[in-house]
Amino acid sequence: MKFFYQPEWTTSITSWSYTLIILLSAIITWLEFTYFQIWSALLFGLFFLTAFLQVFRRQVFFKEDGLVLRAVVPFNNKKLSYQEIVGVRKFKNGLEIKTKFRTYQVLMPLARRELCYQKLNSLL
């Protein structure tokens, strides 16, 4: 079972701000010239690719030996065994997963948060 997520607020704001910089660059390049150029099209394409990756690459997987938090960049993936997880807490927009040394916050829609919380509590 997999769930899509966004990282904690500060990381989400930072990464989406950089993505919007690409969009604004595309719009400025398009409006700077009197006709649509290839550079504008490339920047729009780069924006859509980056937005797609940020939405669909961030996933929470439940495996038989642990929980996997998949990130946009593969070397940032986190694998947490169920024995490492000390507790799980719901907050307004997501889940907080506590391990012995670190706390991970993931933002999810309300319905998906409930499903993920129930699944994680049943496995702990």
PDB file of C-alpha atoms in Angstrom:
ATOM      1  CA  MET A   1       0.000   0.000   0.000  1.00  0.00           C
ATOM      2  CA  LYS A   2       1.352   3.447  -0.854  1.00  0.00           C
ATOM      3  CA  PHE A   3       0.386   6.967   0.102  1.00  0.00           C
ATOM      4  CA  PHE A   4       1.467  10.262  -1.416  1.00  0.00           C
ATOM      5  CA  TYR A   5       2.819  12.874   0.969  1.00  0.00           C
ATOM      6  CA  GLN A   6       4.618  16.186   1.180  1.00  0.00           C
ATOM      7  CA  PRO A   7       7.423  16.795   3.671  1.00  0.00           C
ATOM      8  CA  GLU A   8       7.108  19.050   6.698  1.00  0.00           C
ATOM      9  CA  TRP A   9       6.045  22.677   6.180  1.00  0.00           C
ATOM     10  CA  THR A  10       9.487  24.295   5.970  1.00  0.00           C
ATOM     11  CA  THR A  11      10.816  21.797   3.448  1.00  0.00           C
ATOM     12  CA  SER A  12       7.625  21.949   1.391  1.00  0.00           C
ATOM     13  CA  ILE A  13       7.637  25.737   1.266  1.00  0.00           C
ATOM     14  CA  THR A  14      11.291  25.802   0.221  1.00  0.00           C
ATOM     15  CA  SER A  15      11.029  23.160  -2.485  1.00  0.00           C
ATOM     16  CA  TRP A  16       7.787  24.532  -3.939  1.00  0.00           C
ATOM     17  CA  SER A  17       9.256  28.052  -3.911  1.00  0.00           C
ATOM     18  CA  TYR A  18      12.117  26.871  -6.098  1.00  0.00           C
ATOM     19  CA  THR A  19       9.607  25.182  -8.382  1.00  0.00           C
ATOM     20  CA  LEU A  20       7.596  28.394  -8.677  1.00  0.00           C
ATOM     21  CA  ILE A  21      10.797  30.273  -9.544  1.00  0.00           C
ATOM     22  CA  ILE A  22      11.014  28.065 -12.635  1.00  0.00           C
ATOM     23  CA  LEU A  23       7.390  28.918 -13.512  1.00  0.00           C
ATOM     24  CA  LEU A  24       7.976  32.654 -13.026  1.00  0.00           C
ATOM     25  CA  SER A  25      11.109  32.471 -15.176  1.00  0.00           C
ATOM     26  CA  ALA A  26       9.060  30.838 -17.926  1.00  0.00           C
ATOM     27  CA  ILE A  27       6.371  33.511 -17.704  1.00  0.00           C
ATOM     28  CA  ILE A  28       8.907  36.354 -17.691  1.00  0.00           C
ATOM     29  CA  THR A  29      10.746  34.866 -20.660  1.00  0.00           C
ATOM     30  CA  TRP A  30       7.468  34.512 -22.518  1.00  0.00           C
ATOM     31  CA  LEU A  31       6.344  38.081 -21.788  1.00  0.00           C
ATOM     32  CA  GLU A  32       9.763  39.650 -22.409  1.00  0.00           C
ATOM     33  CA  PHE A  33       9.604  38.837 -26.086  1.00  0.00           C
ATOM     34  CA  THR A  34       6.765  39.567 -28.470  1.00  0.00           C
ATOM     35  CA  TYR A  35       6.391  35.941 -29.519  1.00  0.00           C
ATOM     36  CA  PHE A  36       6.596  32.574 -27.800  1.00  0.00           C
ATOM     37  CA  GLN A  37      10.161  31.251 -27.862  1.00  0.00           C
ATOM     38  CA  ILE A  38      11.669  27.828 -27.435  1.00  0.00           C
ATOM     39  CA  TRP A  39      13.247  28.981 -24.128  1.00  0.00           C
ATOM     40  CA  SER A  40       9.829  29.702 -22.707  1.00  0.00           C
ATOM     41  CA  ALA A  41       8.591  26.282 -23.789  1.00  0.00           C
ATOM     42  CA  LEU A  42      11.632  24.597 -22.236  1.00  0.00           C
ATOM     43  CA  LEU A  43      11.123  26.432 -18.942  1.00  0.00           C
ATOM     44  CA  PHE A  44       7.416  25.547 -18.880  1.00  0.00           C
ATOM     45  CA  GLY A  45       8.339  21.924 -19.587  1.00  0.00           C
ATOM     46  CA  LEU A  46      10.928  21.990 -16.800  1.00  0.00           C
ATOM     47  CA  PHE A  47       8.331  23.421 -14.420  1.00  0.00           C
ATOM     48  CA  PHE A  48       5.770  20.717 -15.244  1.00  0.00           C
ATOM     49  CA  LEU A  49       8.403  17.989 -14.909  1.00  0.00           C
ATOM     50  CA  THR A  50       9.584  19.321 -11.545  1.00  0.00           C
ATOM     51  CA  ALA A  51       6.036  19.683 -10.221  1.00  0.00           C
ATOM     52  CA  PHE A  52       5.155  16.176 -11.410  1.00  0.00           C
ATOM     53  CA  LEU A  53       8.206  14.704  -9.697  1.00  0.00           C
ATOM     54  CA  GLN A  54       7.510  16.558  -6.452  1.00  0.00           C
ATOM     55  CA  VAL A  55       3.944  15.312  -6.298  1.00  0.00           C
ATOM     56  CA  PHE A  56       4.295  11.717  -7.496  1.00  0.00           C
ATOM     57  CA  ARG A  57       7.763  10.688  -6.282  1.00  0.00           C
ATOM     58  CA  ARG A  58       7.085  11.376  -2.597  1.00  0.00           C
ATOM     59  CA  GLN A  59       5.414   8.239  -1.332  1.00  0.00           C
ATOM     60  CA  VAL A  60       5.025   6.277   1.887  1.00  0.00           C
ATOM     61  CA  PHE A  61       5.286   2.502   1.383  1.00  0.00           C
ATOM     62  CA  PHE A  62       4.377  -0.181   3.868  1.00  0.00           C
ATOM     63  CA  LYS A  63       6.705  -3.143   3.464  1.00  0.00           C
ATOM     64  CA  GLU A  64       6.721  -6.290   5.552  1.00  0.00           C
ATOM     65  CA  ASP A  65       9.898  -5.277   7.416  1.00  0.00           C
ATOM     66  CA  GLY A  66       9.350  -1.531   7.702  1.00  0.00           C
ATOM     67  CA  LEU A  67       8.110   1.793   6.468  1.00  0.00           C
ATOM     68  CA  VAL A  68       9.729   3.499   3.480  1.00  0.00           C
ATOM     69  CA  LEU A  69       9.552   7.270   2.973  1.00  0.00           C
ATOM     70  CA  ARG A  70      10.428   7.758  -0.669  1.00  0.00           C
ATOM     71  CA  ALA A  71      11.770  11.186  -1.608  1.00  0.00           C
ATOM     72  CA  VAL A  72      12.203  12.991  -4.927  1.00  0.00           C
ATOM     73  CA  VAL A  73      15.933  12.279  -4.929  1.00  0.00           C
ATOM     74  CA  PRO A  74      16.506   8.539  -4.305  1.00  0.00           C
ATOM     75  CA  PHE A  75      19.458   8.909  -1.931  1.00  0.00           C
ATOM     76  CA  ASN A  76      17.165  10.834   0.459  1.00  0.00           C
ATOM     77  CA  ASN A  77      14.845   7.845   0.896  1.00  0.00           C
ATOM     78  CA  LYS A  78      14.301   6.769   4.500  1.00  0.00           C
ATOM     79  CA  LYS A  79      13.638   3.217   5.608  1.00  0.00           C
ATOM     80  CA  LEU A  80      12.289   2.792   9.114  1.00  0.00           C
ATOM     81  CA  SER A  81      11.823  -0.649  10.609  1.00  0.00           C
ATOM     82  CA  TYR A  82       8.714  -1.089  12.709  1.00  0.00           C
ATOM     83  CA  GLN A  83      10.895  -1.745  15.768  1.00  0.00           C
ATOM     84  CA  GLU A  84      12.538   1.697  15.385  1.00  0.00           C
ATOM     85  CA  ILE A  85       9.222   3.542  15.429  1.00  0.00           C
ATOM     86  CA  VAL A  86       8.428   4.698  18.958  1.00  0.00           C
ATOM     87  CA  GLY A  87       5.114   6.394  18.243  1.00  0.00           C
ATOM     88  CA  VAL A  88       2.806   7.875  15.659  1.00  0.00           C
ATOM     89  CA  ARG A  89       0.747  11.000  16.211  1.00  0.00           C
ATOM     90  CA  LYS A  90      -1.853  12.682  14.036  1.00  0.00           C
ATOM     91  CA  PHE A  91      -1.838  16.429  13.645  1.00  0.00           C
ATOM     92  CA  LYS A  92      -4.040  18.735  11.635  1.00  0.00           C
ATOM     93  CA  ASN A  93      -2.483  18.161   8.211  1.00  0.00           C
ATOM     94  CA  GLY A  94      -0.532  14.954   8.514  1.00  0.00           C
ATOM     95  CA  LEU A  95       1.361  12.442  10.608  1.00  0.00           C
ATOM     96  CA  GLU A  96       4.310  12.657  12.947  1.00  0.00           C
ATOM     97  CA  ILE A  97       6.394   9.484  13.075  1.00  0.00           C
ATOM     98  CA  LYS A  98       8.754   9.313  16.033  1.00  0.00           C
ATOM     99  CA  THR A  99      11.812   7.130  16.123  1.00  0.00           C
ATOM    100  CA  LYS A 100      14.453   6.849  18.809  1.00  0.00           C
ATOM    101  CA  PHE A 101      16.611   9.613  17.334  1.00  0.00           C
ATOM    102  CA  ARG A 102      14.428  11.614  14.958  1.00  0.00           C
ATOM    103  CA  THR A 103      10.884  12.785  14.283  1.00  0.00           C
ATOM    104  CA  TYR A 104       9.507  12.748  10.742  1.00  0.00           C
ATOM    105  CA  GLN A 105       6.514  14.839   9.738  1.00  0.00           C
ATOM    106  CA  VAL A 106       4.587  14.128   6.561  1.00  0.00           C
ATOM    107  CA  LEU A 107       1.692  16.168   5.201  1.00  0.00           C
ATOM    108  CA  MET A 108      -1.267  14.274   3.718  1.00  0.00           C
ATOM    109  CA  PRO A 109      -4.927  14.821   2.893  1.00  0.00           C
ATOM    110  CA  LEU A 110      -7.245  14.008   5.781  1.00  0.00           C
ATOM    111  CA  ALA A 111      -8.705  10.742   4.425  1.00  0.00           C
ATOM    112  CA  ARG A 112      -5.302   9.345   3.459  1.00  0.00           C
ATOM    113  CA  ARG A 113      -3.865  10.418   6.817  1.00  0.00           C
ATOM    114  CA  GLU A 114      -6.510   8.385   8.636  1.00  0.00           C
ATOM    115  CA  LEU A 115      -5.847   5.280   6.520  1.00  0.00           C
ATOM    116  CA  CYS A 116      -2.091   5.597   6.943  1.00  0.00           C
ATOM    117  CA  TYR A 117      -2.436   6.137  10.711  1.00  0.00           C
ATOM    118  CA  GLN A 118      -4.657   3.074  11.143  1.00  0.00           C
ATOM    119  CA  LYS A 119      -2.385   0.911   9.004  1.00  0.00           C
ATOM    120  CA  LEU A 120       0.733   2.036  10.861  1.00  0.00           C
ATOM    121  CA  ASN A 121      -0.845   1.504  14.285  1.00  0.00           C
ATOM    122  CA  SER A 122      -1.982  -1.982  13.303  1.00  0.00           C
ATOM    123  CA  LEU A 123       1.588  -2.870  12.292  1.00  0.00           C
ATOM    124  CA  LEU A 124       3.200  -1.496  15.448  1.00  0.00           C
TER     125      LEU A 124
END
